[in-house]
Amino acid sequence: KKENSTVTISPNPFENSFVIEFSEKMTYPVNIEIIDNLGLKVYSEVIRKSRHKIILDNEVQQGAYFVKAFNKETLSVKRIVKN
């Protein structure tokens, strides 16, 4: 089974920042939300280009988070871990 993914996040796990990349078929703007394991939104941003660095130095504690990327047509949710 081939996964058709519109969102790539690297590195994962990450230390202070990660890069989020979108496939060519993504349309902009894209809303990004980072949600902790309690379901609280800890970060949000609107992105207008295909490769974007998100820096979370002091914004989040160590642990697992979900990155939600969405626009009118697409919703993608990825799990990431901060070391």
Tab-separated table of N, CA, C and O in Angstrom:
chain	number	residue	atom	x	y	z
A	1	LYS	N	0.856	-1.195	0.000
A	1	LYS	CA	0.000	0.000	0.000
A	1	LYS	C	0.886	1.237	0.000
A	1	LYS	O	1.728	1.402	0.865
A	2	LYS	N	0.682	2.095	-0.959
A	2	LYS	CA	1.489	3.306	-1.082
A	2	LYS	C	0.784	4.468	-0.388
A	2	LYS	O	-0.392	4.703	-0.626
A	3	GLU	N	1.511	5.149	0.457
A	3	GLU	CA	0.927	6.313	1.121
A	3	GLU	C	1.118	7.535	0.243
A	3	GLU	O	2.217	7.817	-0.213
A	4	ASN	N	0.048	8.250	0.013
A	4	ASN	CA	0.104	9.464	-0.799
A	4	ASN	C	0.084	10.646	0.161
A	4	ASN	O	-0.973	11.082	0.572
A	5	SER	N	1.258	11.102	0.529
A	5	SER	CA	1.338	12.125	1.567
A	5	SER	C	1.602	13.496	0.975
A	5	SER	O	2.420	13.643	0.074
A	6	THR	N	0.905	14.490	1.506
A	6	THR	CA	1.123	15.858	1.043
A	6	THR	C	2.075	16.606	1.969
A	6	THR	O	2.524	17.685	1.638
A	7	VAL	N	2.371	16.038	3.148
A	7	VAL	CA	3.172	16.728	4.149
A	7	VAL	C	4.326	15.831	4.589
A	7	VAL	O	4.126	14.660	4.873
A	8	THR	N	5.535	16.416	4.639
A	8	THR	CA	6.712	15.717	5.150
A	8	THR	C	7.323	16.572	6.245
A	8	THR	O	7.463	17.787	6.074
A	9	ILE	N	7.694	15.930	7.355
A	9	ILE	CA	8.307	16.645	8.477
A	9	ILE	C	9.631	15.977	8.791
A	9	ILE	O	9.703	14.753	8.913
A	10	SER	N	10.693	16.805	8.902
A	10	SER	CA	11.980	16.253	9.274
A	10	SER	C	12.791	17.306	10.035
A	10	SER	O	12.587	18.493	9.820
A	11	PRO	N	13.668	16.927	10.939
A	11	PRO	CA	13.814	15.554	11.430
A	11	PRO	C	12.702	15.216	12.414
A	11	PRO	O	12.054	16.113	12.943
A	12	ASN	N	12.511	13.958	12.653
A	12	ASN	CA	11.544	13.494	13.637
A	12	ASN	C	12.091	12.222	14.270
A	12	ASN	O	12.200	11.236	13.576
A	13	PRO	N	12.479	12.261	15.541
A	13	PRO	CA	12.301	13.345	16.509
A	13	PRO	C	13.197	14.553	16.222
A	13	PRO	O	14.188	14.441	15.523
A	14	PHE	N	12.806	15.716	16.787
A	14	PHE	CA	13.543	16.955	16.567
A	14	PHE	C	14.015	17.514	17.908
A	14	PHE	O	13.544	17.112	18.959
A	15	GLU	N	14.968	18.464	17.817
A	15	GLU	CA	15.478	19.110	19.022
A	15	GLU	C	14.804	20.463	19.234
A	15	GLU	O	14.024	20.638	20.140
A	16	ASN	N	15.131	21.442	18.375
A	16	ASN	CA	14.613	22.814	18.528
A	16	ASN	C	13.734	23.265	17.377
A	16	ASN	O	12.988	24.212	17.515
A	17	SER	N	13.881	22.619	16.231
A	17	SER	CA	13.115	23.046	15.062
A	17	SER	C	12.953	21.865	14.121
A	17	SER	O	13.652	20.864	14.227
A	18	PHE	N	12.015	22.003	13.206
A	18	PHE	CA	11.859	21.010	12.150
A	18	PHE	C	11.434	21.737	10.883
A	18	PHE	O	11.011	22.880	10.922
A	19	VAL	N	11.582	21.042	9.756
A	19	VAL	CA	11.189	21.596	8.471
A	19	VAL	C	9.942	20.858	8.014
A	19	VAL	O	9.882	19.631	8.058
A	20	ILE	N	8.946	21.608	7.611
A	20	ILE	CA	7.722	21.026	7.073
A	20	ILE	C	7.712	21.309	5.576
A	20	ILE	O	8.003	22.423	5.149
A	21	GLU	N	7.485	20.255	4.788
A	21	GLU	CA	7.464	20.390	3.335
A	21	GLU	C	6.152	19.854	2.806
A	21	GLU	O	5.625	18.869	3.321
A	22	PHE	N	5.661	20.513	1.764
A	22	PHE	CA	4.396	20.115	1.150
A	22	PHE	C	4.647	19.649	-0.282
A	22	PHE	O	5.533	20.152	-0.946
A	23	SER	N	3.840	18.729	-0.742
A	23	SER	CA	3.958	18.274	-2.125
A	23	SER	C	3.509	19.377	-3.078
A	23	SER	O	2.870	20.348	-2.664
A	24	GLU	N	3.823	19.193	-4.360
A	24	GLU	CA	3.505	20.208	-5.370
A	24	GLU	C	2.000	20.418	-5.475
A	24	GLU	O	1.555	21.481	-5.898
A	25	LYS	N	1.214	19.412	-5.142
A	25	LYS	CA	-0.229	19.569	-5.330
A	25	LYS	C	-0.919	20.321	-4.203
A	25	LYS	O	-2.117	20.570	-4.259
A	26	MET	N	-0.177	20.712	-3.191
A	26	MET	CA	-0.770	21.475	-2.090
A	26	MET	C	-1.099	22.885	-2.558
A	26	MET	O	-0.328	23.493	-3.293
A	27	THR	N	-2.235	23.409	-2.142
A	27	THR	CA	-2.590	24.791	-2.457
A	27	THR	C	-2.462	25.644	-1.199
A	27	THR	O	-2.666	25.149	-0.090
A	28	TYR	N	-2.132	26.899	-1.394
A	28	TYR	CA	-1.836	27.795	-0.270
A	28	TYR	C	-2.908	28.852	-0.153
A	28	TYR	O	-3.562	29.153	-1.129
A	29	PRO	N	-3.033	29.478	1.003
A	29	PRO	CA	-2.255	29.245	2.230
A	29	PRO	C	-2.651	27.951	2.940
A	29	PRO	O	-3.744	27.428	2.740
A	30	VAL	N	-1.712	27.466	3.763
A	30	VAL	CA	-1.932	26.275	4.579
A	30	VAL	C	-1.851	26.698	6.042
A	30	VAL	O	-0.919	27.401	6.438
A	31	ASN	N	-2.804	26.265	6.833
A	31	ASN	CA	-2.775	26.520	8.268
A	31	ASN	C	-2.046	25.378	8.959
A	31	ASN	O	-2.317	24.217	8.667
A	32	ILE	N	-1.150	25.735	9.870
A	32	ILE	CA	-0.423	24.744	10.659
A	32	ILE	C	-0.823	24.936	12.109
A	32	ILE	O	-0.809	26.062	12.611
A	33	GLU	N	-1.142	23.842	12.778
A	33	GLU	CA	-1.370	23.878	14.222
A	33	GLU	C	-0.572	22.747	14.840
A	33	GLU	O	-0.522	21.647	14.295
A	34	ILE	N	0.045	23.032	15.973
A	34	ILE	CA	0.735	21.993	16.730
A	34	ILE	C	-0.042	21.801	18.017
A	34	ILE	O	-0.318	22.757	18.741
A	35	ILE	N	-0.408	20.548	18.254
A	35	ILE	CA	-1.311	20.207	19.349
A	35	ILE	C	-0.601	19.230	20.277
A	35	ILE	O	0.013	18.265	19.808
A	36	ASP	N	-0.680	19.496	21.581
A	36	ASP	CA	-0.028	18.594	22.532
A	36	ASP	C	-0.927	17.399	22.836
A	36	ASP	O	-2.034	17.281	22.312
A	37	ASN	N	-0.417	16.502	23.699
A	37	ASN	CA	-1.164	15.274	23.957
A	37	ASN	C	-2.406	15.497	24.808
A	37	ASN	O	-3.195	14.573	24.997
A	38	LEU	N	-2.619	16.712	25.296
A	38	LEU	CA	-3.861	17.047	25.993
A	38	LEU	C	-4.882	17.675	25.046
A	38	LEU	O	-5.987	18.020	25.456
A	39	GLY	N	-4.474	17.848	23.790
A	39	GLY	CA	-5.375	18.447	22.809
A	39	GLY	C	-5.312	19.959	22.775
A	39	GLY	O	-6.139	20.595	22.131
A	40	LEU	N	-4.324	20.554	23.446
A	40	LEU	CA	-4.194	22.013	23.468
A	40	LEU	C	-3.323	22.476	22.316
A	40	LEU	O	-2.276	21.891	22.034
A	41	LYS	N	-3.738	23.557	21.667
A	41	LYS	CA	-2.962	24.123	20.579
A	41	LYS	C	-1.807	24.909	21.189
A	41	LYS	O	-2.020	25.842	21.949
A	42	VAL	N	-0.574	24.518	20.854
A	42	VAL	CA	0.600	25.190	21.412
A	42	VAL	C	1.283	26.109	20.400
A	42	VAL	O	2.154	26.890	20.764
A	43	TYR	N	0.873	26.018	19.132
A	43	TYR	CA	1.518	26.822	18.098
A	43	TYR	C	0.596	26.847	16.896
A	43	TYR	O	-0.057	25.852	16.588
A	44	SER	N	0.536	27.985	16.212
A	44	SER	CA	-0.177	28.016	14.933
A	44	SER	C	0.453	29.052	14.021
A	44	SER	O	1.048	30.029	14.487
A	45	GLU	N	0.350	28.805	12.743
A	45	GLU	CA	0.962	29.680	11.747
A	45	GLU	C	0.273	29.432	10.409
A	45	GLU	O	-0.228	28.337	10.164
A	46	VAL	N	0.274	30.454	9.556
A	46	VAL	CA	-0.210	30.305	8.186
A	46	VAL	C	1.009	30.310	7.274
A	46	VAL	O	1.870	31.186	7.367
A	47	ILE	N	1.088	29.300	6.401
A	47	ILE	CA	2.255	29.110	5.542
A	47	ILE	C	1.854	29.324	4.090
A	47	ILE	O	0.814	28.844	3.657
A	48	ARG	N	2.719	30.026	3.342
A	48	ARG	CA	2.422	30.361	1.955
A	48	ARG	C	3.447	29.822	0.974
A	48	ARG	O	3.420	30.177	-0.197
A	49	LYS	N	4.360	28.972	1.429
A	49	LYS	CA	5.340	28.383	0.511
A	49	LYS	C	5.603	26.925	0.872
A	49	LYS	O	5.293	26.499	1.973
A	50	SER	N	6.198	26.190	-0.078
A	50	SER	CA	6.225	24.732	0.033
A	50	SER	C	7.214	24.191	1.061
A	50	SER	O	7.061	23.078	1.524
A	51	ARG	N	8.233	24.952	1.404
A	51	ARG	CA	9.204	24.468	2.388
A	51	ARG	C	9.324	25.531	3.456
A	51	ARG	O	9.623	26.680	3.161
A	52	HIS	N	9.131	25.141	4.693
A	52	HIS	CA	9.059	26.137	5.755
A	52	HIS	C	9.652	25.557	7.032
A	52	HIS	O	9.316	24.442	7.419
A	53	LYS	N	10.530	26.331	7.664
A	53	LYS	CA	11.124	25.888	8.920
A	53	LYS	C	10.300	26.420	10.079
A	53	LYS	O	9.979	27.607	10.127
A	54	ILE	N	9.963	25.537	10.998
A	54	ILE	CA	9.229	25.923	12.198
A	54	ILE	C	10.165	25.739	13.382
A	54	ILE	O	10.694	24.653	13.604
A	55	ILE	N	10.394	26.827	14.111
A	55	ILE	CA	11.332	26.803	15.238
A	55	ILE	C	10.528	26.788	16.525
A	55	ILE	O	9.709	27.664	16.766
A	56	LEU	N	10.773	25.762	17.327
A	56	LEU	CA	10.028	25.595	18.577
A	56	LEU	C	11.004	25.486	19.748
A	56	LEU	O	10.857	24.625	20.601
A	57	ASP	N	12.029	26.347	19.765
A	57	ASP	CA	13.053	26.271	20.806
A	57	ASP	C	12.467	26.124	22.191
A	57	ASP	O	12.627	25.112	22.843
A	58	ASN	N	11.827	27.183	22.640
A	58	ASN	CA	11.347	27.226	24.019
A	58	ASN	C	9.836	27.148	24.083
A	58	ASN	O	9.262	27.304	25.140
A	59	GLU	N	9.211	26.932	22.920
A	59	GLU	CA	7.757	27.004	22.893
A	59	GLU	C	7.101	25.751	23.437
A	59	GLU	O	5.992	25.803	23.939
A	60	VAL	N	7.763	24.596	23.278
A	60	VAL	CA	7.142	23.347	23.718
A	60	VAL	C	8.115	22.522	24.539
A	60	VAL	O	9.324	22.599	24.364
A	61	GLN	N	7.559	21.735	25.444
A	61	GLN	CA	8.342	20.809	26.270
A	61	GLN	C	8.665	19.555	25.457
A	61	GLN	O	8.092	19.329	24.396
A	62	GLN	N	9.538	18.712	26.013
A	62	GLN	CA	9.810	17.423	25.389
A	62	GLN	C	8.538	16.591	25.376
A	62	GLN	O	7.709	16.703	26.277
A	63	GLY	N	8.402	15.757	24.357
A	63	GLY	CA	7.246	14.874	24.295
A	63	GLY	C	6.682	14.779	22.895
A	63	GLY	O	7.269	15.267	21.940
A	64	ALA	N	5.506	14.156	22.797
A	64	ALA	CA	4.865	13.912	21.505
A	64	ALA	C	3.837	15.002	21.214
A	64	ALA	O	3.138	15.467	22.122
A	65	TYR	N	3.763	15.378	19.952
A	65	TYR	CA	2.826	16.399	19.484
A	65	TYR	C	2.230	15.944	18.161
A	65	TYR	O	2.753	15.045	17.506
A	66	PHE	N	1.151	16.600	17.784
A	66	PHE	CA	0.562	16.369	16.474
A	66	PHE	C	0.637	17.661	15.676
A	66	PHE	O	0.320	18.723	16.199
A	67	VAL	N	1.087	17.545	14.436
A	67	VAL	CA	1.135	18.678	13.527
A	67	VAL	C	-0.039	18.523	12.580
A	67	VAL	O	-0.133	17.541	11.845
A	68	LYS	N	-0.942	19.482	12.630
A	68	LYS	CA	-2.129	19.479	11.783
A	68	LYS	C	-1.918	20.529	10.708
A	68	LYS	O	-1.674	21.696	11.014
A	69	ALA	N	-1.943	20.102	9.454
A	69	ALA	CA	-1.796	21.002	8.314
A	69	ALA	C	-3.077	20.919	7.508
A	69	ALA	O	-3.499	19.830	7.130
A	70	PHE	N	-3.699	22.064	7.266
A	70	PHE	CA	-4.972	22.010	6.561
A	70	PHE	C	-5.223	23.261	5.733
A	70	PHE	O	-4.725	24.331	6.017
A	71	ASN	N	-5.994	23.058	4.669
A	71	ASN	CA	-6.498	24.142	3.844
A	71	ASN	C	-7.902	23.744	3.413
A	71	ASN	O	-8.512	22.857	4.023
A	72	LYS	N	-8.418	24.386	2.362
A	72	LYS	CA	-9.797	24.091	1.956
A	72	LYS	C	-9.977	22.640	1.504
A	72	LYS	O	-11.028	22.064	1.710
A	73	GLU	N	-8.953	22.050	0.881
A	73	GLU	CA	-9.104	20.716	0.295
A	73	GLU	C	-8.510	19.592	1.140
A	73	GLU	O	-8.896	18.448	0.977
A	74	THR	N	-7.534	19.887	1.963
A	74	THR	CA	-6.698	18.843	2.556
A	74	THR	C	-6.602	18.998	4.065
A	74	THR	O	-6.558	20.116	4.572
A	75	LEU	N	-6.534	17.866	4.744
A	75	LEU	CA	-6.189	17.834	6.165
A	75	LEU	C	-5.168	16.730	6.357
A	75	LEU	O	-5.406	15.590	5.953
A	76	SER	N	-4.030	17.064	6.956
A	76	SER	CA	-3.013	16.084	7.261
A	76	SER	C	-2.648	16.225	8.731
A	76	SER	O	-2.485	17.333	9.219
A	77	VAL	N	-2.529	15.101	9.421
A	77	VAL	CA	-2.101	15.129	10.818
A	77	VAL	C	-0.919	14.183	10.943
A	77	VAL	O	-0.992	13.011	10.548
A	78	LYS	N	0.198	14.699	11.462
A	78	LYS	CA	1.421	13.898	11.640
A	78	LYS	C	1.831	13.963	13.108
A	78	LYS	O	1.697	15.013	13.746
A	79	ARG	N	2.360	12.860	13.617
A	79	ARG	CA	2.864	12.813	14.982
A	79	ARG	C	4.348	13.117	14.954
A	79	ARG	O	5.084	12.564	14.133
A	80	ILE	N	4.785	14.029	15.838
A	80	ILE	CA	6.205	14.341	15.952
A	80	ILE	C	6.598	14.242	17.416
A	80	ILE	O	5.744	14.293	18.315
A	81	VAL	N	7.900	14.105	17.656
A	81	VAL	CA	8.422	13.988	19.007
A	81	VAL	C	9.534	15.002	19.198
A	81	VAL	O	10.430	15.107	18.352
A	82	LYS	N	9.477	15.746	20.301
A	82	LYS	CA	10.563	16.656	20.660
A	82	LYS	C	11.430	15.970	21.698
A	82	LYS	O	10.944	15.538	22.731
A	83	ASN	N	12.728	15.873	21.405
A	83	ASN	CA	13.680	15.258	22.354
A	83	ASN	C	14.047	16.222	23.453
A	83	ASN	O	14.008	17.412	23.281
